[in-house]
XYZ file of C-alpha atoms in Angstrom:
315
model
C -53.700 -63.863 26.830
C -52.149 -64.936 23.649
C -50.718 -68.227 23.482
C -47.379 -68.661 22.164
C -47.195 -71.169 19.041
C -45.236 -74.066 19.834
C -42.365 -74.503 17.297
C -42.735 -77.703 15.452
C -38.931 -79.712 15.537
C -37.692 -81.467 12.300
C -34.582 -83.548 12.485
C -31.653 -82.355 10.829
C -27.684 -83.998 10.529
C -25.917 -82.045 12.338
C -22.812 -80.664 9.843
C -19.523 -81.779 10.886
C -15.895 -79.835 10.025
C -14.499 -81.958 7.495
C -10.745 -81.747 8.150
C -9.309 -83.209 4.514
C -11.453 -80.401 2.909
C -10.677 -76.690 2.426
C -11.779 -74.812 5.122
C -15.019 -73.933 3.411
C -16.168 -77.312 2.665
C -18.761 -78.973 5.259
C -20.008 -82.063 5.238
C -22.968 -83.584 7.159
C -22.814 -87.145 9.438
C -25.070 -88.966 6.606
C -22.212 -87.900 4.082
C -19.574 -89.314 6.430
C -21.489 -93.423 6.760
C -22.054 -93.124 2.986
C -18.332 -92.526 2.632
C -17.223 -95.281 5.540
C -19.224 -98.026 4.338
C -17.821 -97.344 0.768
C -14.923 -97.658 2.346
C -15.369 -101.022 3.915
C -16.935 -102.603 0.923
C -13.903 -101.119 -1.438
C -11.344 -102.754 1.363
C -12.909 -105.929 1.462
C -13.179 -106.512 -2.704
C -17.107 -105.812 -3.150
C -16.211 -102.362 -5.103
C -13.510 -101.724 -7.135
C -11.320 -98.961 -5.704
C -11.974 -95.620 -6.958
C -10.051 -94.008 -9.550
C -7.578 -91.325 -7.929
C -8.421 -87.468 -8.178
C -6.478 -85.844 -10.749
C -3.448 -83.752 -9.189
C -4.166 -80.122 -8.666
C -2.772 -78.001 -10.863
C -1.234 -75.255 -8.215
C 1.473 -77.606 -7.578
C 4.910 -76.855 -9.175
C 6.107 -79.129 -11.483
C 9.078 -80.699 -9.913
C 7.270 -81.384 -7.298
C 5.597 -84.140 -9.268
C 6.299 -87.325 -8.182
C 8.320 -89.493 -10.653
C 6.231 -92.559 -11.198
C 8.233 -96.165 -11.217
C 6.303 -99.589 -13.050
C 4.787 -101.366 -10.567
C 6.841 -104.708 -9.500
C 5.729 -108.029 -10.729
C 5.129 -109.077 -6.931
C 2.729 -106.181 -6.983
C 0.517 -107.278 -10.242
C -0.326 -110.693 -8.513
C -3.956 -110.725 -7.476
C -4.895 -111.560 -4.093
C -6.978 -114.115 -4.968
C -4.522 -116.338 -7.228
C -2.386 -115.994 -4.703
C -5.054 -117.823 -1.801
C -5.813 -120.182 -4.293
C -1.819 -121.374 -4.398
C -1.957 -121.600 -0.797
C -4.870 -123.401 -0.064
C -4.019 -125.965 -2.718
C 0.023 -126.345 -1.030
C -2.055 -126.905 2.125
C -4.620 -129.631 0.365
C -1.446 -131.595 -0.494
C 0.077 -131.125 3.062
C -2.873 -132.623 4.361
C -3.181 -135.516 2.196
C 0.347 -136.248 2.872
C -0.280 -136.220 6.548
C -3.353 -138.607 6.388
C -1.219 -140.971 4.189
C 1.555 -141.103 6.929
C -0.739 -141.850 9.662
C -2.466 -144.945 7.293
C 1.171 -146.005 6.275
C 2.571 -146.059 9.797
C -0.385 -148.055 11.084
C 0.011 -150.476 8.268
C 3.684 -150.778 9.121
C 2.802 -151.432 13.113
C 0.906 -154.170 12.164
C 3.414 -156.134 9.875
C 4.142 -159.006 12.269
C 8.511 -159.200 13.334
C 8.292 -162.379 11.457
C 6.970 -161.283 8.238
C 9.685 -157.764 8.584
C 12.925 -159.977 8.781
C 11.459 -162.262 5.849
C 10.585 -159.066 3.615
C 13.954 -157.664 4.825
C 16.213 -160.818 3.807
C 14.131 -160.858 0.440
C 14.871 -157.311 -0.336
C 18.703 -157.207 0.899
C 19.242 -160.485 -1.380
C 17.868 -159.213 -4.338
C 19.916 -156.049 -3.974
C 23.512 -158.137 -2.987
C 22.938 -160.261 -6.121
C 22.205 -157.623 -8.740
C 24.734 -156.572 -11.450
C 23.703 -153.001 -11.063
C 24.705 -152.638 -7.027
C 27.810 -155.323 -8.023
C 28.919 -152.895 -10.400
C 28.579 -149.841 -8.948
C 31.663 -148.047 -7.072
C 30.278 -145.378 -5.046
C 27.103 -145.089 -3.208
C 25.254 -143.388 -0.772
C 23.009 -145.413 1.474
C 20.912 -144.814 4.285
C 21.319 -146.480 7.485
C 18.169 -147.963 8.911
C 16.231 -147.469 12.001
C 14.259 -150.531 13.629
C 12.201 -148.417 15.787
C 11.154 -146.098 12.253
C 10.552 -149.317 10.818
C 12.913 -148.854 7.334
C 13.738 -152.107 5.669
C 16.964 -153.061 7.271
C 20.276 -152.229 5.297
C 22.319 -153.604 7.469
C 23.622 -156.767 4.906
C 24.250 -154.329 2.266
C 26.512 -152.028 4.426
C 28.679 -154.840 5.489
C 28.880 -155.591 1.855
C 30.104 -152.386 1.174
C 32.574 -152.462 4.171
C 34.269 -156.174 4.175
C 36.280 -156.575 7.147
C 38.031 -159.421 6.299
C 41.991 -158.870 4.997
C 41.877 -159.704 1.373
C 38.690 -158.581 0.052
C 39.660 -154.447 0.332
C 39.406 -154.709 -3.735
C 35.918 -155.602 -3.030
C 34.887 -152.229 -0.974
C 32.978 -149.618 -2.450
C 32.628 -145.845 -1.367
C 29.867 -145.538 0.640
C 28.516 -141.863 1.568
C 25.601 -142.484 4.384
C 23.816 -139.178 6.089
C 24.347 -136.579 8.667
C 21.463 -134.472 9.475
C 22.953 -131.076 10.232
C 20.048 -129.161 11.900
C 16.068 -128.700 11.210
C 16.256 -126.741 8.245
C 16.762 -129.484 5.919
C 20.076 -129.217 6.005
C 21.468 -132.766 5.337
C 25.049 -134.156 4.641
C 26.340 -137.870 3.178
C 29.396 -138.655 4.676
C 32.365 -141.306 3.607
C 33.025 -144.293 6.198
C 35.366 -147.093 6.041
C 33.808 -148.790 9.289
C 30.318 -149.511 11.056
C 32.633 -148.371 13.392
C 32.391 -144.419 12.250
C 28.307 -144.110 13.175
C 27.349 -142.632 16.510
C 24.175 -142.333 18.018
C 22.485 -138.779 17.387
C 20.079 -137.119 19.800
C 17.623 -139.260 18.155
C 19.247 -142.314 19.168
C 20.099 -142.978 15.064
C 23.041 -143.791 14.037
C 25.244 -141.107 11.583
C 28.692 -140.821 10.827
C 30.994 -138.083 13.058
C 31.960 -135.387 11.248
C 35.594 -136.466 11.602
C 37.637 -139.579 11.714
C 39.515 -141.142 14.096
C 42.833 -139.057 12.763
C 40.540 -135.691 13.863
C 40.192 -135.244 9.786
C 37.045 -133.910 8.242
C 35.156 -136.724 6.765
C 34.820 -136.446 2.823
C 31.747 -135.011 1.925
C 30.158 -136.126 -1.246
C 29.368 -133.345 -2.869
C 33.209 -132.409 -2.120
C 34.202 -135.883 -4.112
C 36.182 -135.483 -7.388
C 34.250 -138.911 -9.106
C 29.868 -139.408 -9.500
C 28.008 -141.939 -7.153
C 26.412 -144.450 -8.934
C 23.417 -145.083 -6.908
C 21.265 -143.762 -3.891
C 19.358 -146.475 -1.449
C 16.481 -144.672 -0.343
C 14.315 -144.763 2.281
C 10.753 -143.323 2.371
C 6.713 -143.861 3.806
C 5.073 -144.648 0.854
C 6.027 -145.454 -2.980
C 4.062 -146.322 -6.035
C 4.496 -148.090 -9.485
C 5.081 -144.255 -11.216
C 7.991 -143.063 -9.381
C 6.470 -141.268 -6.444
C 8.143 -141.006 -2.992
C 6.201 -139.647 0.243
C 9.366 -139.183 2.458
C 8.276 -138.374 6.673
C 8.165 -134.677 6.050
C 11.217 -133.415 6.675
C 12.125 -132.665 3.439
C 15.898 -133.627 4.345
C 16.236 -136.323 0.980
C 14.689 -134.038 -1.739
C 16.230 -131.166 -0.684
C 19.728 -132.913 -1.056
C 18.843 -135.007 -4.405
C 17.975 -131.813 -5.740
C 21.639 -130.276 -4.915
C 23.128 -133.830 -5.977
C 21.264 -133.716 -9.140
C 22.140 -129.919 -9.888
C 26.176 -130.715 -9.535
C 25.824 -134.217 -11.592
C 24.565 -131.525 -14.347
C 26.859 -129.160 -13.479
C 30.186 -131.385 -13.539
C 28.601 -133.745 -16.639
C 28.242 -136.234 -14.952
C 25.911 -139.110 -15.252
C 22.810 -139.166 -12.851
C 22.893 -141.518 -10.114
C 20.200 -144.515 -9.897
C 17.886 -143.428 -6.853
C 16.518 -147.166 -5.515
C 13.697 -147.244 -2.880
C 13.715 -150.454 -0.557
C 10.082 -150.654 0.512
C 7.702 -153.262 2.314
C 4.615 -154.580 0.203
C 2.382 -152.788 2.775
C 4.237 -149.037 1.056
C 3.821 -149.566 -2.166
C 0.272 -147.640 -3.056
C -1.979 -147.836 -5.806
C -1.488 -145.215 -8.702
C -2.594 -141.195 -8.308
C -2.851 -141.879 -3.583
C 0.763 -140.200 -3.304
C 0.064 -136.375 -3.268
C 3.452 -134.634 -4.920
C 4.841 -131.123 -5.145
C 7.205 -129.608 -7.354
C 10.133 -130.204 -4.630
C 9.418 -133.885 -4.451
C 12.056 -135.570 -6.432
C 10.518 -139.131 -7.894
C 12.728 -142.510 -7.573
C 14.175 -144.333 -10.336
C 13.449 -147.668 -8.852
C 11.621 -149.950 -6.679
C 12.646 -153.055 -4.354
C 10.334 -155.100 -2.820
C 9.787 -158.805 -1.538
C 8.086 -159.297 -4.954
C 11.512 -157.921 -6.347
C 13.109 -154.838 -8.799
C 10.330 -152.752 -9.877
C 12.162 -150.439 -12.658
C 10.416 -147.115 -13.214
C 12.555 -144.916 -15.229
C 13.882 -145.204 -18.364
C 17.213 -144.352 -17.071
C 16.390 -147.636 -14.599
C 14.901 -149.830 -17.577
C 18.192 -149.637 -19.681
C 20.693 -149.953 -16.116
C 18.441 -152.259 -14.547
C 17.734 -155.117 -16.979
């Protein structure tokens, strides 16, 4: 009996319909990894794309698409665009670390050494020429439990009480924060009496007076400020501020400054009050383009002048 020869098997791709191509065009499984892992290496920047098949020519002409220049959002690599945020987040971070070192420094200034730095700093201030001559303000109102340097002196000295000294009164503009999206407004009192407690338990102005009027708001007022007390975290010797992250004070120096320009008028001073333990060496304060610097610096030690806005006013 004759034995049948056993076939011998090779292993062959099986073809596969290819349903982009014509109906005549195959292609085989090995074709199809080739083309997928092209694919993946193209999508995640290890090729560069591949350069588009020229358009068929059995279309009609008007059916050719009209083609537009490409917007400048468009021509911005991926990669610059990474870079910018991982350096945004870099300063974030530094910032953050800084506030925790700050705050810890602040904790640890004894109540005795606060009120002394506080009297020192509120004195100097009361007996310059610069806050003597100046007509409007706007001041903050501090916060024992943030641990600001107490403005408390300086607001009464802005607000006399006594009959006969209203000649002495200036116009003092202190904030309202509006909502979370750095919304902030400065506000016109005549009395400590006008502050209420916030949800915060910090003290702002009420958005009307005891007549039910709408306070004035200062970027509503017909005349200039002529200086800013600041608070802040940290300052240094070059101008730099690190605020508490809000962004609620450079986001309304920045409109101040813009309507100063705007109406001609002259720039207000912007005077930090700091403790000793805020005031950092040069080049530790991380800054970004929205962080406004200060004009001026006053310590314990006394007026630090910065600017040379601050050098001529100041001295």
């Amino acid at each position: 009996m004759r034995r049948r020869r056993r076939r011998r098997h090779t292993h062959r791709w099986p073809r596969v319909r290819d349903e982009t191509r014509r109906p005549c065009q195959w292609r085989t499984r090995g074709e199809m990894i080739k083309n997928a892992v092209a694919y993946l290496m193209v999508r995640f920047h290890l090729l560069p794309p591949p350069r588009a098949a020229p358009a068929s020519t059995y279309r009609r002409r008007h059916h050719h698409a009209l083609r537009l220049p490409r917007p400048a959002s468009a021509l911005v690599r991926p990669a610059a665009a990474s870079m910018s945020t991982t350096a945004e987040q870099a300063v974030a971070d530094q910032k953050r670390a800084l506030r925790i070192e700050v705050r810890r420094a602040l904790k640890a200034l004894s109540p005795d050494q606060r009120a002394s730095e506080d009297l020192a700093i509120q004195t100097t201030i009361l007996n310059s020429f610069w806050f003597k001559a100046s007509k409007r303000l706007c001041a903050y109102i501090s916060c024992y439990q943030l641990r600001e340097v107490d403005t408390s002196k300086i607001l009464a000295e802005c607000l006399p009480s006594n009959p006969g000294q209203e000649e002495l009164a200036k116009d003092l503009y202190v904030p309202r924060v509006e909502d979370k999206n750095r919304n902030m407004r400065m506000l016109k009192i005549t009395t400590m009496d006008d502050l209420v407690k916030n949800s915060m338990n910090i003290l702002e102005p009420s958005p009307v007076d005891a007549s039910g009027n709408d306070r004035e708001d200062v970027l509503s007022a017909s005349s200039p400020v002529d200086l800013f007390l600041l608070p802040g975290q940290a300052f240094d010797r070059t101008g730099r501020r690190l605020g508490r992250g809000g962004g609620y004070y450079d986001t309304f120096l920045l409109k101040y400054q813009e309507l100063a320009k705007e109406k001609g008028w002259n720039q207000p001073l912007l005077v930090a009050l700091s403790y000793s333990v805020q005031i950092m060496e040069e080049g530790l304060i991380p800054v970004n383009s929205t962080d406004v610097p200060i004009d001026a610096l006053v310590s314990s030690s006394g007026v630090i002048p910065i600017s040379p806005a601050a050098l001529e006013r100041m001295q």
